[in-house]
Short mmCIF file of C-alpha atoms in Angstrom, two decimals:
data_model
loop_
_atom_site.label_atom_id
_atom_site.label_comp_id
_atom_site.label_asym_id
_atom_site.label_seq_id
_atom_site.Cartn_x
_atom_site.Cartn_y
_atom_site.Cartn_z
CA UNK A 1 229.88 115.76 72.90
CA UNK A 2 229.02 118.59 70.38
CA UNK A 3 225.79 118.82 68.40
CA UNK A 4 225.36 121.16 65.02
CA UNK A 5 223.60 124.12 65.23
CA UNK A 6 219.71 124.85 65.18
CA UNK A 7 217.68 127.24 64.00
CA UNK A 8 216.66 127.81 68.10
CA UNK A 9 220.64 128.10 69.17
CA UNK A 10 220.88 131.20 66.95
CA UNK A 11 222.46 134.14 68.57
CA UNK A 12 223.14 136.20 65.44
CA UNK A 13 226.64 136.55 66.01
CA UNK A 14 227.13 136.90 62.56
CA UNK A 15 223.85 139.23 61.66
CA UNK A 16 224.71 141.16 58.42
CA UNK A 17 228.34 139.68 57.81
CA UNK A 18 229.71 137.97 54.33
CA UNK A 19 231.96 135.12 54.42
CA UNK A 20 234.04 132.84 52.12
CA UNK A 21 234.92 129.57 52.93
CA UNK A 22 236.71 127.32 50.84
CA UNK A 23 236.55 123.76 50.80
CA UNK A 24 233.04 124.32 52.04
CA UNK A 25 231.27 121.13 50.92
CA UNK A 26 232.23 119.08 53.56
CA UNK A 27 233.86 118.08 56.42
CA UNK A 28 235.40 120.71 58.47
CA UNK A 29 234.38 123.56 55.95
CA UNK A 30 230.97 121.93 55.81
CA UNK A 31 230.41 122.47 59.60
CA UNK A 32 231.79 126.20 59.27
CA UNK A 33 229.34 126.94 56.59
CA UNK A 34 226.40 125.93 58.12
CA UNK A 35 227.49 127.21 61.71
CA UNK A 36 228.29 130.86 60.29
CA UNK A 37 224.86 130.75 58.36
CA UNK A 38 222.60 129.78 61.44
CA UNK A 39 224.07 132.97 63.19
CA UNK A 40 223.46 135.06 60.47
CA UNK A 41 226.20 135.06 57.81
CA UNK A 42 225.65 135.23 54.43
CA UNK A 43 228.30 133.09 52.68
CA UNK A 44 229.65 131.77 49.63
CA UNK A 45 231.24 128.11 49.54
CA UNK A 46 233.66 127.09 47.49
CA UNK A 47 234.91 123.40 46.09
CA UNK A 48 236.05 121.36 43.19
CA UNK A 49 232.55 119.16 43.46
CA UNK A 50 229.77 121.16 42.69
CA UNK A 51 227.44 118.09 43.99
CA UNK A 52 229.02 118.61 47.43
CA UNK A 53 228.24 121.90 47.61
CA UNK A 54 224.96 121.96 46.53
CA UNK A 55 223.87 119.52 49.28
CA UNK A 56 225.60 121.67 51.68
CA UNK A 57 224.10 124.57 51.04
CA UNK A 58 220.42 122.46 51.12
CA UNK A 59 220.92 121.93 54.62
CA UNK A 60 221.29 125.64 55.37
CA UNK A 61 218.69 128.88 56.15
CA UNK A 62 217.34 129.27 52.32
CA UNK A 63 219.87 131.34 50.55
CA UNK A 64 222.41 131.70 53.37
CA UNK A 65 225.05 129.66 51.43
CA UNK A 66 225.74 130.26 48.02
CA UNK A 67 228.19 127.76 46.15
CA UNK A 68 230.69 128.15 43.74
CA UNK A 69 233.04 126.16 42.11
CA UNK A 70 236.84 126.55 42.60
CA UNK A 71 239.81 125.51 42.53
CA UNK A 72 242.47 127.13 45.05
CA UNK A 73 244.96 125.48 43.41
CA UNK A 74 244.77 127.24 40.36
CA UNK A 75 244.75 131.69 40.27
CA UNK A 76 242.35 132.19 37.26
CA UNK A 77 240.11 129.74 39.53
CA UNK A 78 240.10 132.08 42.22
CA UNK A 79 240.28 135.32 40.56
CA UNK A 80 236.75 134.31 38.79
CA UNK A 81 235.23 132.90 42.18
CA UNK A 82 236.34 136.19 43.80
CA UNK A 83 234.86 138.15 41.33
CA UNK A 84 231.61 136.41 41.43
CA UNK A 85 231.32 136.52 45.36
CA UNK A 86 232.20 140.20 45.58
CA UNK A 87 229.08 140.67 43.21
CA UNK A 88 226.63 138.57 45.03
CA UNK A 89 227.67 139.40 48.83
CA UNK A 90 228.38 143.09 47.98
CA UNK A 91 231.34 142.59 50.52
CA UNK A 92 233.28 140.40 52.25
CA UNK A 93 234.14 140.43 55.90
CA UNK A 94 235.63 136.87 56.53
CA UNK A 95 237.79 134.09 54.71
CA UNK A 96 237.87 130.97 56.02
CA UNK A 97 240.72 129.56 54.22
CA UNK A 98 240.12 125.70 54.73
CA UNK A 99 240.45 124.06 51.22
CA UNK A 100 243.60 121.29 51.56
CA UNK A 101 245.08 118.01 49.95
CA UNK A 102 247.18 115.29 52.00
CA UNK A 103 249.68 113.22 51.11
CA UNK A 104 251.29 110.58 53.33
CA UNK A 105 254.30 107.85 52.78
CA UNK A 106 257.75 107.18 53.51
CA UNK A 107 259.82 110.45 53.13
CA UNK A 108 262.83 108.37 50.90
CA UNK A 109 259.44 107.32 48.67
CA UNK A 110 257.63 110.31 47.72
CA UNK A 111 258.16 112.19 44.72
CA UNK A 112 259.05 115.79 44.85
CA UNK A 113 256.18 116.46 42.72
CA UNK A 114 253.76 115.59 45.40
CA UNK A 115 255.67 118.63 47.66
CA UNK A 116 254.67 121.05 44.96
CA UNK A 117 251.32 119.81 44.48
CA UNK A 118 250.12 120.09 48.51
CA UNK A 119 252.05 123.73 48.60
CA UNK A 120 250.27 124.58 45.86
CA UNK A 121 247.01 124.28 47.49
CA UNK A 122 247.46 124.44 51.05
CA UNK A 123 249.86 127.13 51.19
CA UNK A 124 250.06 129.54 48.05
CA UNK A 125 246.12 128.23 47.74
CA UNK A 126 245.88 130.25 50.94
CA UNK A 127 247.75 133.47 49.61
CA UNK A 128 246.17 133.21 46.53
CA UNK A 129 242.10 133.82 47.70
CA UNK A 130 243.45 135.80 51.01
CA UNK A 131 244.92 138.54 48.36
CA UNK A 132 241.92 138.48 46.14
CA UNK A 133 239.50 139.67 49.26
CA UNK A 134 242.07 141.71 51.09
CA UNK A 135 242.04 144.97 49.36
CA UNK A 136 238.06 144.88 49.85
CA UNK A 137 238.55 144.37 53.57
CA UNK A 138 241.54 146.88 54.08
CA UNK A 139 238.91 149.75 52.20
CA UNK A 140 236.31 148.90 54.58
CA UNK A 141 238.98 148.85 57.61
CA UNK A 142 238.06 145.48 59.36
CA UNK A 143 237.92 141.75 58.14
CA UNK A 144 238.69 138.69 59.59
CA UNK A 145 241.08 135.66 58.16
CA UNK A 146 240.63 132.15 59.62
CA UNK A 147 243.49 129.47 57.99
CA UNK A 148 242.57 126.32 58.85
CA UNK A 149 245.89 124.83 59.72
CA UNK A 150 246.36 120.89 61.60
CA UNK A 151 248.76 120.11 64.85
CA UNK A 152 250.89 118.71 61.76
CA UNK A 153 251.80 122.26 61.57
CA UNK A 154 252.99 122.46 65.32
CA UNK A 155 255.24 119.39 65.57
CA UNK A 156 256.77 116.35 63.49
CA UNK A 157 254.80 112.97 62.41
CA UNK A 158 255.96 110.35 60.77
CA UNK A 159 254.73 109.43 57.42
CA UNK A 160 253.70 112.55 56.39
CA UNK A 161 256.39 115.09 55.46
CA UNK A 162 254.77 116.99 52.42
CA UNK A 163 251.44 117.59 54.77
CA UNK A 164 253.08 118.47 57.63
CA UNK A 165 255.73 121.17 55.67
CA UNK A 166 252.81 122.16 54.10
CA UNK A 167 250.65 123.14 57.26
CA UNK A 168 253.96 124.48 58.89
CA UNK A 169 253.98 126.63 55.99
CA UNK A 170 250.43 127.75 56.69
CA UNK A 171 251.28 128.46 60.77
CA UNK A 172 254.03 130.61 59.21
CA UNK A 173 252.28 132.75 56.73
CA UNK A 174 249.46 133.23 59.37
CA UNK A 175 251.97 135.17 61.47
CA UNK A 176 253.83 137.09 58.35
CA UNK A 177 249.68 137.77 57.51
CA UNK A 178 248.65 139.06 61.10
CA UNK A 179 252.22 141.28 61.88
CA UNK A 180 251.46 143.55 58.64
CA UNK A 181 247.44 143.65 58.76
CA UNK A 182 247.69 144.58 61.75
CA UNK A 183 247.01 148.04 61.67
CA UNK A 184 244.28 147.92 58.82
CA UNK A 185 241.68 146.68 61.19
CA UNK A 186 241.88 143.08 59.37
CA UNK A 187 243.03 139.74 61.68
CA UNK A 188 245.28 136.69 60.68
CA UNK A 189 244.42 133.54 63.27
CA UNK A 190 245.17 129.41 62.66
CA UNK A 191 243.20 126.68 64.06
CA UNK A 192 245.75 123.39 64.16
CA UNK A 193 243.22 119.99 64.72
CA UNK A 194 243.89 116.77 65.84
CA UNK A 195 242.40 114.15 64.52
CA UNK A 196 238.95 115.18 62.75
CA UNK A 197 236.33 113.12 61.96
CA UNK A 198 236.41 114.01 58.27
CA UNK A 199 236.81 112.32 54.76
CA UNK A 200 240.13 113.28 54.64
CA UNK A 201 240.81 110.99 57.64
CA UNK A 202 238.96 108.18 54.94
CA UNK A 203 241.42 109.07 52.55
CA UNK A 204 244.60 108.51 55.13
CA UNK A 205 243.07 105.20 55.66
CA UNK A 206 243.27 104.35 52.33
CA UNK A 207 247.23 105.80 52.07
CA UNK A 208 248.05 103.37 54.85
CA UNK A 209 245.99 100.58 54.28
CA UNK A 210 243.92 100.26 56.88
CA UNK A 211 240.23 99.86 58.21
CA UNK A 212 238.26 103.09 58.71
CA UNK A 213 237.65 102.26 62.04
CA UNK A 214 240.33 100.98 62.96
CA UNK A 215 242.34 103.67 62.32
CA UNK A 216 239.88 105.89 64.21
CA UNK A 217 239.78 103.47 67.04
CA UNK A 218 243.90 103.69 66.99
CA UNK A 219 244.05 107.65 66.56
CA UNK A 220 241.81 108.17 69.28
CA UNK A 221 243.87 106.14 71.75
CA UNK A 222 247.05 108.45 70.81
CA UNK A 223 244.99 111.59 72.55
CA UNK A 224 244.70 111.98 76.21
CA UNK A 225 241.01 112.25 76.38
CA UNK A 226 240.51 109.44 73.93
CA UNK A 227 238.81 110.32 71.84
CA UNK A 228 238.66 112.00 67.96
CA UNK A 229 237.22 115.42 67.21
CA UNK A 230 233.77 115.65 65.63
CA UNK A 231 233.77 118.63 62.75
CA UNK A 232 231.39 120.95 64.89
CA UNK A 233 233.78 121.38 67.19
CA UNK A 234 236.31 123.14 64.64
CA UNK A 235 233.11 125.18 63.79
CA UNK A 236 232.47 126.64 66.97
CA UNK A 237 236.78 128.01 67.30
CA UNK A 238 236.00 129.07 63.80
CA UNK A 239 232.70 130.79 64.53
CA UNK A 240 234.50 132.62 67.72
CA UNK A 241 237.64 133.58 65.52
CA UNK A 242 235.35 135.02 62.58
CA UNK A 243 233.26 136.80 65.24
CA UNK A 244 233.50 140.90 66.95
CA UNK A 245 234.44 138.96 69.97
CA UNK A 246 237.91 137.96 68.86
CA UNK A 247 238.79 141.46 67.69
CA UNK A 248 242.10 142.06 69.74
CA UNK A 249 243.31 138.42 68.88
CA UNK A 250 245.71 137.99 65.55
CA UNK A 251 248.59 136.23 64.60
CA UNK A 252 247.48 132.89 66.83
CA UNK A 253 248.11 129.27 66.24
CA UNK A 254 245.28 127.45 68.25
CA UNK A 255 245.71 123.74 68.51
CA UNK A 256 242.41 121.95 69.15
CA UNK A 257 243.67 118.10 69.21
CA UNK A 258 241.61 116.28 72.61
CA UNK A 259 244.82 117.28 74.33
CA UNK A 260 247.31 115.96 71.61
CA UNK A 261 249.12 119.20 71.73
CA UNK A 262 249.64 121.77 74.90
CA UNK A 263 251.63 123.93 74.20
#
């Protein structure tokens, strides 16, 4: 349904931008990275496993992707990573914010620590490299924010209170981000999956204790087409979103879910 980029699909939508895309290694930010550097980007990817992002960046245009190791969760983390990708890229035009943790159990089980830990990362994670690029992008009067949000952010699940406060949180700070950048020439816009074919959909497997595929084979049945979302397909909203051709669009929550959520 959706195949990754090649060299011969380039379009150079991206020719002579600079991005930063955390959680880059894999999964969803995996499939940014290498989408934004086959049309052009240069861009620095950011994770907690170095190994992760080194393969990542092997399967890219030589020297497209440059990775770093970070931790949103933590500000010296960031501040260093920022500083280092300012050097190499000279600027920055885009931040895909896309680095997250989930948690999932019964809400009378889990330990307010685990609430701090997930807004932590996915939340002030978010503030915390969106302010460390910002003033670069307000001096150069353009830039474009992508916070990579879930449909746990639009509406209720059970099971999974911290994540879903969490990603509300993000939907929220994307529209406090977008109402006062929005006369700097810099945009604020969320994409809110479904269900993505990711390790972090492993890793909820392992919460509830189920079978991989089984609990694919179950999610998929839950959306009206059927089916679960492959990573690329994130990639190409992302791609759009990061791109000149989204310039009058900020302060948007768009749900890409197979149908999950309309409205």
């Amino acid at each position: 349904l959706c195949r990754p980029w090649s060299v011969n699909e380039m379009t150079n939508r991206l020719i002579g931008k600079c991005a930063v895309i955390t959680g880059g290694g894999r999964g969803i930010g995996k499939s940014i990275a290498l989408a934004f550097a086959q049309e052009g980007a240069r861009c620095v990817i950011t994770s907690r496993h170095i190994e992760d992002l080194v393969a990542t960046a092997a399967e890219a245009p030589d020297g497209s992707l440059i990775p770093l190791v970070c931790d949103v969760g933590d500000s010296s983390s960031v501040e260093d990573m920022a500083n280092i990708a300012l050097r190499k890229l000279g600027k920055v035009d885009i931040v895909v914010n896309n680095a997250g943790v989930h948690a999932a159990g019964k809400f009378v089980d889990i330990d307010p620590e685990v609430y701090l830990d997930l807004y932590n990362v996915n939340v002030v994670g978010t503030v915390r490299v969106s302010q460390a690029f910002l003033p670069s992008m307000i001096d150069i009067g353009r830039g474009n924010i992508v916070n990579i949000a879930s449909t746990a952010g639009l509406f209720e699940s059970p099971g999974q209170a911290p994540y879903n406060a969490s990603k509300h949180g993000v939907v929220g700070l994307t529209k406090c981000m977008a109402l006062e950048l929005a006369t700097t020439g810099v945009t604020c816009n969320a994409i809110c999956p479904g269900f993505v074919d990711t390790p972090m959909l492993d890793g909820f497997a392992k919460l509830m204790n189920a079978e991989n595929d089984a609990l694919r084979s179950e999610l998929a049945k839950k959306t009206p087409m059927k089916r679960i979302l492959q990573p690329e397909e994130i990639a190409h909203l992302a791609l759009y979103l990061a791109s000149d051709e989204s310039a009058g669009m900020t302060g948007q929550t768009i749900a890409i879910s197979n149908g999950m959520r309309m409205a």
